Coordinates of C-alpha atoms and ligand atoms in Angstrom, one line a residue:
X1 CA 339.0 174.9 53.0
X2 CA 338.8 173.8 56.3
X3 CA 336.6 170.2 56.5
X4 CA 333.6 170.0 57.8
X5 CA 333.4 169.4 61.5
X6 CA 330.3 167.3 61.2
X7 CA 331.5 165.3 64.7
X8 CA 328.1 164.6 66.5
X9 CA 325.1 162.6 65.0
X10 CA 321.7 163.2 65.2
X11 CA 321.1 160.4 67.9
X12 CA 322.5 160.5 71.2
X13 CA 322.2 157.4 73.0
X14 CA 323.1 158.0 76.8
X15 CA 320.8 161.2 76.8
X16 CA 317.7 159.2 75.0
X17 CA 318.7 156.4 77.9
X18 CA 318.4 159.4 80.8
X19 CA 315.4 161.7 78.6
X20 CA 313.6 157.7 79.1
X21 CA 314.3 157.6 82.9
X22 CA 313.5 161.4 83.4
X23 CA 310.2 160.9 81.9
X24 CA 308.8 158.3 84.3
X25 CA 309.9 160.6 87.5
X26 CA 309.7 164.3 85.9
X27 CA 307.0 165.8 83.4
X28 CA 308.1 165.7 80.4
X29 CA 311.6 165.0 81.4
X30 CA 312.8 168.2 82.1
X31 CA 312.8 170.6 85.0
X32 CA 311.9 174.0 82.5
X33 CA 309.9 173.6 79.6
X34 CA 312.4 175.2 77.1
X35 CA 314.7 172.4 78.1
X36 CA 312.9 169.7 76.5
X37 CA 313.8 170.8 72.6
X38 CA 310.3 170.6 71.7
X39 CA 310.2 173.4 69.2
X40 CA 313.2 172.3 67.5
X41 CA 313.0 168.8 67.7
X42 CA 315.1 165.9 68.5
X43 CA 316.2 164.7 72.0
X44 CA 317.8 167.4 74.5
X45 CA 321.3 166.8 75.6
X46 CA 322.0 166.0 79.3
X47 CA 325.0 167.5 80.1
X48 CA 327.5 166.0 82.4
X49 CA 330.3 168.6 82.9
X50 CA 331.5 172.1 81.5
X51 CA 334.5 173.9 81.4
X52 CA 334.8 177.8 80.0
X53 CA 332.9 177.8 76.9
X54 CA 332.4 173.9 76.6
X55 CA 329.7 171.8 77.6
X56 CA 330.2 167.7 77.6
X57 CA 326.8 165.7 77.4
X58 CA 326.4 162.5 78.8
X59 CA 327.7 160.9 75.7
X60 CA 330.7 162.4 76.1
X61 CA 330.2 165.0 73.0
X62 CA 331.8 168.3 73.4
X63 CA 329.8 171.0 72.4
X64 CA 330.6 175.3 72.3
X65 CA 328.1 176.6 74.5
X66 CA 325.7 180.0 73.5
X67 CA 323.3 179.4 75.9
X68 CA 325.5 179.8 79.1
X69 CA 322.9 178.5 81.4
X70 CA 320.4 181.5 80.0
X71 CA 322.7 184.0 80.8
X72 CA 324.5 183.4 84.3
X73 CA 327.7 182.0 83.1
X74 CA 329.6 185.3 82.3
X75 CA 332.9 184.5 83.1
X76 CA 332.5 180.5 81.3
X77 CA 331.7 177.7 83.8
X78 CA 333.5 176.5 87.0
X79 CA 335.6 179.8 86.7
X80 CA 338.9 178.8 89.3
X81 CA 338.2 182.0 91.4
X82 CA 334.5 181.4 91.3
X83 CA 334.6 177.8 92.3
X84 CA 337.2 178.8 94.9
X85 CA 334.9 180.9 96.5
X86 CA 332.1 178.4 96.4
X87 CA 334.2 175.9 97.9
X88 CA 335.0 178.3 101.0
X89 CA 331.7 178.8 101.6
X90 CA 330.1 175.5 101.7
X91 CA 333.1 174.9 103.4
X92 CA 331.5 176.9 106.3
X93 CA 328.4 175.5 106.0
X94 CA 325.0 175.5 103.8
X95 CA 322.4 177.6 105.5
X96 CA 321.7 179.0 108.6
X97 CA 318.2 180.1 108.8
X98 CA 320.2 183.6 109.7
X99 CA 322.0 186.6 108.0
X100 CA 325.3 186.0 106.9
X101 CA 328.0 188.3 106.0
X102 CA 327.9 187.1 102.8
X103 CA 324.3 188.6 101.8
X104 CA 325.1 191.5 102.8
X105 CA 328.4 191.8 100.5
X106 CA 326.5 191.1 97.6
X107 CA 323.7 193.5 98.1
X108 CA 326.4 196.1 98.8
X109 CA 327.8 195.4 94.9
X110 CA 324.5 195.8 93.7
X111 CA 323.5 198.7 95.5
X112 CA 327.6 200.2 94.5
X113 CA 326.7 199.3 90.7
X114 CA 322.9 200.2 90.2
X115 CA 323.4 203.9 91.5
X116 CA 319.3 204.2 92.0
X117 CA 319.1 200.8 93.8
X118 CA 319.3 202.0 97.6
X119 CA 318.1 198.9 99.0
X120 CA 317.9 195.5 97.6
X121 CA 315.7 192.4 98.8
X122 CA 317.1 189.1 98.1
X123 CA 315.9 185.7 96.7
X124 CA 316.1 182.7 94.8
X125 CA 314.6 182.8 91.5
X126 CA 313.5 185.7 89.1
X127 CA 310.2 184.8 89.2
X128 CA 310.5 185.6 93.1
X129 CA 312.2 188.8 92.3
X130 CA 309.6 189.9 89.8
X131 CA 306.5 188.2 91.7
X132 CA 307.3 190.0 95.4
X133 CA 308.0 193.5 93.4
X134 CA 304.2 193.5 91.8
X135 CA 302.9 192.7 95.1
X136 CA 305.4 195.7 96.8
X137 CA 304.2 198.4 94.3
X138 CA 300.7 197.4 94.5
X139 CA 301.2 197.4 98.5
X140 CA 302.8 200.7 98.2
X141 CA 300.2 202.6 96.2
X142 CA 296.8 200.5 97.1
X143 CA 296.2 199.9 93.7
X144 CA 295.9 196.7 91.9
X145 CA 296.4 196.8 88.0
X146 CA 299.4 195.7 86.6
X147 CA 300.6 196.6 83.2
X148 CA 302.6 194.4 81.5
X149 CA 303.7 194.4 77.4
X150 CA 303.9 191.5 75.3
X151 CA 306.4 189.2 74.5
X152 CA 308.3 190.6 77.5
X153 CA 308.7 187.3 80.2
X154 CA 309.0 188.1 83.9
X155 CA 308.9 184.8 85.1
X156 CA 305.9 182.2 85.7
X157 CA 304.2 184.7 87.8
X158 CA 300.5 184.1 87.4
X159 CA 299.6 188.1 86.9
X160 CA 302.5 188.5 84.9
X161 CA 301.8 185.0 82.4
X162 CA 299.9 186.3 79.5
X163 CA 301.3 187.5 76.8
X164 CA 304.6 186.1 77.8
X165 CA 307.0 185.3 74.9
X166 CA 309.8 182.8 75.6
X167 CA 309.2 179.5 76.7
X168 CA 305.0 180.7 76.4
X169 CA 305.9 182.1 72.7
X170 CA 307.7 178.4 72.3
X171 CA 305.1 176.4 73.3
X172 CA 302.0 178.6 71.6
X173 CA 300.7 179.2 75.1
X174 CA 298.7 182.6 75.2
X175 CA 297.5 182.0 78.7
X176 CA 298.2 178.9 81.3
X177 CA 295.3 177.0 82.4
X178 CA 295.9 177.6 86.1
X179 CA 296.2 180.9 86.1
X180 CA 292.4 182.2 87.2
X181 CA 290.9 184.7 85.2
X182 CA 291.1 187.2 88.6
X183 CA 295.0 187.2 88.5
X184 CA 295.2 187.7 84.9
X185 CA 292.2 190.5 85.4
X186 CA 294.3 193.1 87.4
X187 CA 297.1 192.7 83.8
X188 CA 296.9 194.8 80.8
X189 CA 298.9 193.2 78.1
X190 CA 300.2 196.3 75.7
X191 CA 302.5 196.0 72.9
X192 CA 305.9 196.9 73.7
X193 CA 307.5 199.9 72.0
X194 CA 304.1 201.5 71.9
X195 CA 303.5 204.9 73.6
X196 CA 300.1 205.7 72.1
X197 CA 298.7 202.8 73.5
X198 CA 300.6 203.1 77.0
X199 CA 298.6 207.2 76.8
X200 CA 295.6 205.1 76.0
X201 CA 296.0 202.5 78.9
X202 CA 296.8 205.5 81.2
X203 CA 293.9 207.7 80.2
X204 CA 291.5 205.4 81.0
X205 CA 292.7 203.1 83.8
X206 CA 295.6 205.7 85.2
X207 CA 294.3 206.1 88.9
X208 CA 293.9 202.0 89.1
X209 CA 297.4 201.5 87.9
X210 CA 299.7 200.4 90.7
X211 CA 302.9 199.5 88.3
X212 CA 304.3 199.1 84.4
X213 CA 306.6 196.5 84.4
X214 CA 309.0 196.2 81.5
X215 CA 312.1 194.1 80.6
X216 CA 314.7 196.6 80.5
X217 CA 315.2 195.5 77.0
X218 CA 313.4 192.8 75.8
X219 CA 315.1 189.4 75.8
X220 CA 312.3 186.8 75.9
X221 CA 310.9 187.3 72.4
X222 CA 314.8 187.6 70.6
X223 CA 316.2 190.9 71.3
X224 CA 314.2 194.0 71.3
X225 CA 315.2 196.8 72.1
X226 CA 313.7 199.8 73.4
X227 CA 312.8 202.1 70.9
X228 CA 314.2 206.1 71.5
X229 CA 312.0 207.3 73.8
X230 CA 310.2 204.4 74.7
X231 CA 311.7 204.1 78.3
X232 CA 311.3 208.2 79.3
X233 CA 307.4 207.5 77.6
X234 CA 307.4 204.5 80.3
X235 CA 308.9 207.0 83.2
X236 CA 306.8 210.3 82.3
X237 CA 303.2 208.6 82.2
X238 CA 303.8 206.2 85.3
X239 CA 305.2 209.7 87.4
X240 CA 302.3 211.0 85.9
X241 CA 299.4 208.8 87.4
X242 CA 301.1 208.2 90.8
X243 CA 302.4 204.6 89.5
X244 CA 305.2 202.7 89.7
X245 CA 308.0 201.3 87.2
X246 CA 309.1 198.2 87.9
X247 CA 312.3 197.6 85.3
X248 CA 312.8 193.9 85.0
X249 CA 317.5 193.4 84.9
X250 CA 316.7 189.9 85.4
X251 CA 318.4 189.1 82.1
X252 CA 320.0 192.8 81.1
X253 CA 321.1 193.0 84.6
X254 CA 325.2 193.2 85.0
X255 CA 325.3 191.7 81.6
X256 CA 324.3 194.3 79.1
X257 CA 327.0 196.7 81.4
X258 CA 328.4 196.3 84.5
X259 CA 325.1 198.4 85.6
X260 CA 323.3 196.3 83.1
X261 CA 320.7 197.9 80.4
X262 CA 320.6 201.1 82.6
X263 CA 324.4 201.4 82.7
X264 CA 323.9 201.7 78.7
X265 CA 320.5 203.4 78.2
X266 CA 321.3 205.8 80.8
X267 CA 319.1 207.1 83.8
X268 CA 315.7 207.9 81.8
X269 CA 314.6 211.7 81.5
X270 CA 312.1 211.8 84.6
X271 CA 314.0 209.8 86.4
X272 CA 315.0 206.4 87.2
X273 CA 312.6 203.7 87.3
X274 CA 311.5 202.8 91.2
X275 CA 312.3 199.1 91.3
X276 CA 314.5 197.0 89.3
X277 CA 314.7 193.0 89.4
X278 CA 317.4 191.0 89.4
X279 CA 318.9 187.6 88.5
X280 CA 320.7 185.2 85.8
X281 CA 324.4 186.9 86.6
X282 CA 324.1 187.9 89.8
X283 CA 323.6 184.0 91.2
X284 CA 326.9 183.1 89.5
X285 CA 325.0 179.6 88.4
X286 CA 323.1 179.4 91.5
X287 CA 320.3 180.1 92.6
X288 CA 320.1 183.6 93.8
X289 CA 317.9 187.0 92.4
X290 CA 317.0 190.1 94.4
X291 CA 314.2 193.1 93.9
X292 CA 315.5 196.4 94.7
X293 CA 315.0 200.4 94.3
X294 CA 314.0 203.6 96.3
X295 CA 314.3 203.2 99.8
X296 CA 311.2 204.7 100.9
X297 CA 309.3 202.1 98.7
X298 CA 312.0 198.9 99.6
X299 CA 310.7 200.7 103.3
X300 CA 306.8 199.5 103.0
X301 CA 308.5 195.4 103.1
X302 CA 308.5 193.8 106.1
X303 CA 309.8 193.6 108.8
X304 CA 310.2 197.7 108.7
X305 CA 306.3 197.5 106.8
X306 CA 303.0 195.6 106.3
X307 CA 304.5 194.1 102.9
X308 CA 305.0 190.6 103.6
X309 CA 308.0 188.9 101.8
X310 CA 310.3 185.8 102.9
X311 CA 312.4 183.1 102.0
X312 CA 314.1 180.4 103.9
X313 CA 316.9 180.0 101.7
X314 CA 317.1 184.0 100.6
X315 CA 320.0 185.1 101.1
X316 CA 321.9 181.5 101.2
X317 CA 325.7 181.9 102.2
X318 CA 326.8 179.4 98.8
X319 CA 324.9 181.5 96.3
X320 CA 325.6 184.5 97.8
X321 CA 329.5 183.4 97.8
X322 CA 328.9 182.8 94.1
X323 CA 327.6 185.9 93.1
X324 CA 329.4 187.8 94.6
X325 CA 332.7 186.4 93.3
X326 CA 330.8 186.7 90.1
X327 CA 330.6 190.0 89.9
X328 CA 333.4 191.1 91.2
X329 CA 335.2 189.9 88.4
X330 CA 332.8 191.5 85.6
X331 CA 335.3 194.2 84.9
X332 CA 335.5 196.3 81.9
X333 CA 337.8 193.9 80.1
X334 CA 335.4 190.9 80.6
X335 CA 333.0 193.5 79.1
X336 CA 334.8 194.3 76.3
X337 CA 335.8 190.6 75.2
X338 CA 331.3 190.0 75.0
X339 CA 331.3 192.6 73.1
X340 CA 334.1 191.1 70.7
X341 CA 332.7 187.6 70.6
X342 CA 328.6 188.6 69.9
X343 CA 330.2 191.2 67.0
X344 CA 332.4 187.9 66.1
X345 CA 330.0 185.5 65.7
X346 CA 326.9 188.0 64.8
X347 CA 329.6 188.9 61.3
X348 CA 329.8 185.3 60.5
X349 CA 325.7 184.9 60.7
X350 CA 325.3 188.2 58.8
X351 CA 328.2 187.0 56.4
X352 CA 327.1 183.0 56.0
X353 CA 323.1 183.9 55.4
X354 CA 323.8 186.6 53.4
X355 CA 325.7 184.6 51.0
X356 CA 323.2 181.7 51.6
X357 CA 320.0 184.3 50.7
X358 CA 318.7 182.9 54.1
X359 CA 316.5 185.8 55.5
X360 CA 317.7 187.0 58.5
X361 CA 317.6 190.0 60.7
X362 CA 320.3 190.8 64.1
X363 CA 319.0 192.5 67.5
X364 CA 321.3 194.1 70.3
X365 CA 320.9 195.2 73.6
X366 CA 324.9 195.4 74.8
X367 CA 326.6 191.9 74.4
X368 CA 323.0 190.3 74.0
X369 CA 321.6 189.4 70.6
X370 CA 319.6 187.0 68.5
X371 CA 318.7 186.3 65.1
X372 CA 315.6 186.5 63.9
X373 CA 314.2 184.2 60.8
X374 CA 312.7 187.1 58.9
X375 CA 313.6 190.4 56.9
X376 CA 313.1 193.3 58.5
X377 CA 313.1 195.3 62.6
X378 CA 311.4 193.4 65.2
X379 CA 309.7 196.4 67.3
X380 CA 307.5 194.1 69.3
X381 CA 306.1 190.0 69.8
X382 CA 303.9 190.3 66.5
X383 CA 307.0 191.1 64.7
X384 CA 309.1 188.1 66.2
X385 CA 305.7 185.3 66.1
X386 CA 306.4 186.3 62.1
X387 CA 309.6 184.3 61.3
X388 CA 310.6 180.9 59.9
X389 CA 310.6 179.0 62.9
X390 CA 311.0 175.4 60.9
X391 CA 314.2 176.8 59.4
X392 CA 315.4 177.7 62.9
X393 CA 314.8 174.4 63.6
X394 CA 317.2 173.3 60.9
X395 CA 319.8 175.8 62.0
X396 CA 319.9 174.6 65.5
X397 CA 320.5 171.0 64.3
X398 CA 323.2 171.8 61.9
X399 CA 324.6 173.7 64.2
X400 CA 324.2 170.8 67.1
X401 CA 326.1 168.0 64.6
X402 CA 328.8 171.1 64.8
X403 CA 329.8 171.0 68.3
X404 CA 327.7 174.3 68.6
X405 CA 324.9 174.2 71.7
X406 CA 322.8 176.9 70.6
X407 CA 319.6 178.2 72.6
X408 CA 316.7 176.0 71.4
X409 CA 314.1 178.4 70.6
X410 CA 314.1 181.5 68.3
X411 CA 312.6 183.4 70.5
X412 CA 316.1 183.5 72.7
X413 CA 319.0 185.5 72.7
X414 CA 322.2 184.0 72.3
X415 CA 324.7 184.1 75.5
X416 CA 328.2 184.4 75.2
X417 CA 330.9 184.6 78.2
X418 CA 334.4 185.9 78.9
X419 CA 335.8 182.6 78.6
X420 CA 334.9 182.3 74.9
X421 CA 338.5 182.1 73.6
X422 CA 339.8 182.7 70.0
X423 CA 339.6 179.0 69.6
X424 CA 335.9 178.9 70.6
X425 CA 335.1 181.8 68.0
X426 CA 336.5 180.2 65.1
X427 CA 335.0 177.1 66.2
X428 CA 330.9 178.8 65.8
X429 CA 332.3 180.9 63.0
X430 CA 333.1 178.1 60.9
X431 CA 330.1 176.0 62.4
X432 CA 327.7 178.9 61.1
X433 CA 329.1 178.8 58.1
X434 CA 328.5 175.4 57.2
X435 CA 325.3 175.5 59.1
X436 CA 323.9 178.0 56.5
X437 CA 324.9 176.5 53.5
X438 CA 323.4 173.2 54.9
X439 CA 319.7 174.5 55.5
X440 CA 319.9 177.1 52.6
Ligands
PLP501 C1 314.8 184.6 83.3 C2 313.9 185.8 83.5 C3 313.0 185.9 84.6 C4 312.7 184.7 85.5 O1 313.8 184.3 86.2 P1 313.8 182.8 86.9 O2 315.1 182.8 87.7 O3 313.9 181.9 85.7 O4 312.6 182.6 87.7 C5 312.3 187.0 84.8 N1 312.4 188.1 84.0 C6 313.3 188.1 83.0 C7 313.4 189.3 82.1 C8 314.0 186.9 82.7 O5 314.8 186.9 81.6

């Protein structure tokens, strides 16, 4: 028996000391909701540095990190080759107010990996990506309602923020106050994995429908999959009505496969979807997304159309540098080892809770999963609201005290990257092990 690395405790003084400062200057102290560990309790840990796999808080705790910044860290942090690349191209300067070289290289690997991407738009944030796509669709075809499904997040995008999952499912928000009832108006909220209801939504709203937006697999509400089918239902009826599909890569994107959830789902029967959104991996760390897809529709943006879109710092030379260097080294071997250390460290959950009697049920969609605190296939968000959020709660601490940073929600997948070493997988191994027979 191996001791228990109990090496952290519960308080953490030089991150209470900053959470205190942070407070005065920044609601609730943090600069994204899910930051501030409100559904799992406790203070969040400001972190100071990170290396690979590890994270060091301000308290100079080391700590195995599952989150990997929500997904953009694929290759572990300040990868040498990354950072070099950065380095040149700050070197040159921040931002020009003018097309770079750089921009262009990176959409050139996204339209080279995403084979129905002709034409990509890029910008700073997902939200951006997903926002400006909803208003290009409904440019394109003059139509206004949006359908969304629930549980799936596309960013704070006032049309887009009901039914939201994620940091919404987190905080028990169905709707923001500040969204007005007209932007919410133009949504229909459907449950994911659904197809009669999608016929349903079509036959009676199917000339007013401008797009169906869907996360390519869901992420935002723990891992959900698409069901068989679901994504040709989502291609046939939009084709159908003279709508568009909007697939949401934001998370999936160059992650699940070097073409993302596509490159693993396949081009749907029908044909591929007409936009696809972007982020997370494709920034390298920094902020940088992109919207992309047919070129006849990417046509209708201006300057070539009347669809207004812009950005002052779209396109910036530093991110761009980042990307780029990103994901030009997501090869099949980096691939491969995500698949190796999920499959690693999903055995030891399945393993550990089994043993424990702790309920539990594991989601995929490529490298991506999460476990959800029930019995049982999550299909859609009413299955993933109905789990035992206070005993995540417990598992996320246990875990914490381990060394183990884990993503502070249930409603989250859990991130690996290719830096997560043999060392770092027996490290959460034997940290989940304890950590289930602690809260069983
Ligand atoms: C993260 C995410 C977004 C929003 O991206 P931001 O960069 O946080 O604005 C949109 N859609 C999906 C599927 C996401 O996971």
């Amino acid at each position: 028996m191996t001791a228990d690395p109990v090496t952290h405790p519960d308080t953490a003084p030089a991150s209470d000391a900053l959470l205190a400062r942070a407070r005065s200057v920044i609601p609730g102290g943090v600069n994204s909701p899910v930051r501030a560990f409100r559904s799992v309790g406790g203070t969040p840990r400001f972190m100071e540095r990170a290396q690979g796999p590890w994270l060091w808080d301000a308290d100079g705790r080391r700590y195995l990190d599952l989150v990997c910044s929500w997904g953009p860290m694929i290759l572990g942090h300040a990868h040498p080759e990354v950072r070099a690349a950065v380095t040149e191209a700050a070197a040159q300067g921040f931002s020009f107010g003018m097309p770079t070289a750089r921009e262009v290289a990176l959409a050139e690997e996204i339209v080279a990996r995403v084979e129905p991407v002709e034409q990509v738009r890029l910008v700073s944030s997902g939200t951006e990506a997903t926002m400006s796509a909803i208003r290009l669709a409904r440019g394109f075809t003059g139509r206004s309602v949006v359908v969304k499904f629930a549980g799936c997040y596309h960013g704070h995008v006032d049309a887009l923020l009901a039914s939201a999952g994620s940091g919404v499912a987190t905080f028990g928000l169905p709707d923001s106050p500040g969204v007005p009832a007209s932007a919410a108006g133009e949504t229909v909220v459907l449950p994911y994995n659904d197809v009669p209801a999608l016929e349903a939504a079509f036959a009676e709203r199917g000339s007013e429908i401008a797009a169906v937006i869907t996360e390519a697999a869901a992420g935002n509400m723990g891992v959900v999959p698409p069901a068989p089918g679901f994504t040709e239902a989502l291609r046939r009826l939009t084709r159908a009505h003279g709508a568009l599909l909007v697939s949401d890569e934001v998370m999936t994107g160059f992650r699940c496969s070097a073409s993302g959830w596509l490159g693993l789902e396949g081009v749907p029967e029908g044909g591929a979807p007409d936009l696809f959104t972007f982020g997370k991996v494709m920034g390298g760390g920094f902020p940088a997304a992109a919207f992309g897809g047919r070129a006849d529709v990417m046509a209708r943006l201006a300057p070539d159309g009347p669809v207004y879109q812009a950005g002052t710092l779209s396109g910036n030379p530093v991110a761009s540098a980042a990307g780029l260097a990103t994901l030009q080294r997501c090869t099949d071997e980096v691939y491969q080892r995500l698949d190796e250390v999920s499959e690693a460290l999903a055995a030891a959950v399945t393993d550990a809770f089994s043993r424990h009697g702790i309920p539990h049920r594991i989601q995929w969609a490529g490298s991506m999963f999460s476990v959800f605190f029930r019995e049982g296939q999550v299909t859609g968000y009413e299955d993933a609201k109905d789990q035992d959020t206070a005993l995540f709660g417990r598992f996320f601490h246990a875990m914490l005290r381990r060394g183990v940073h884990l993503p502070p929600s249930c409603f989250e997948s859990w991130f690996v990257s290719a830096a997560h070493d043999d060392e770092a997988v027996e490290h959460a191994v034997r940290a989940i092990g304890q950590s289930a027979a602690e809260i069983a």
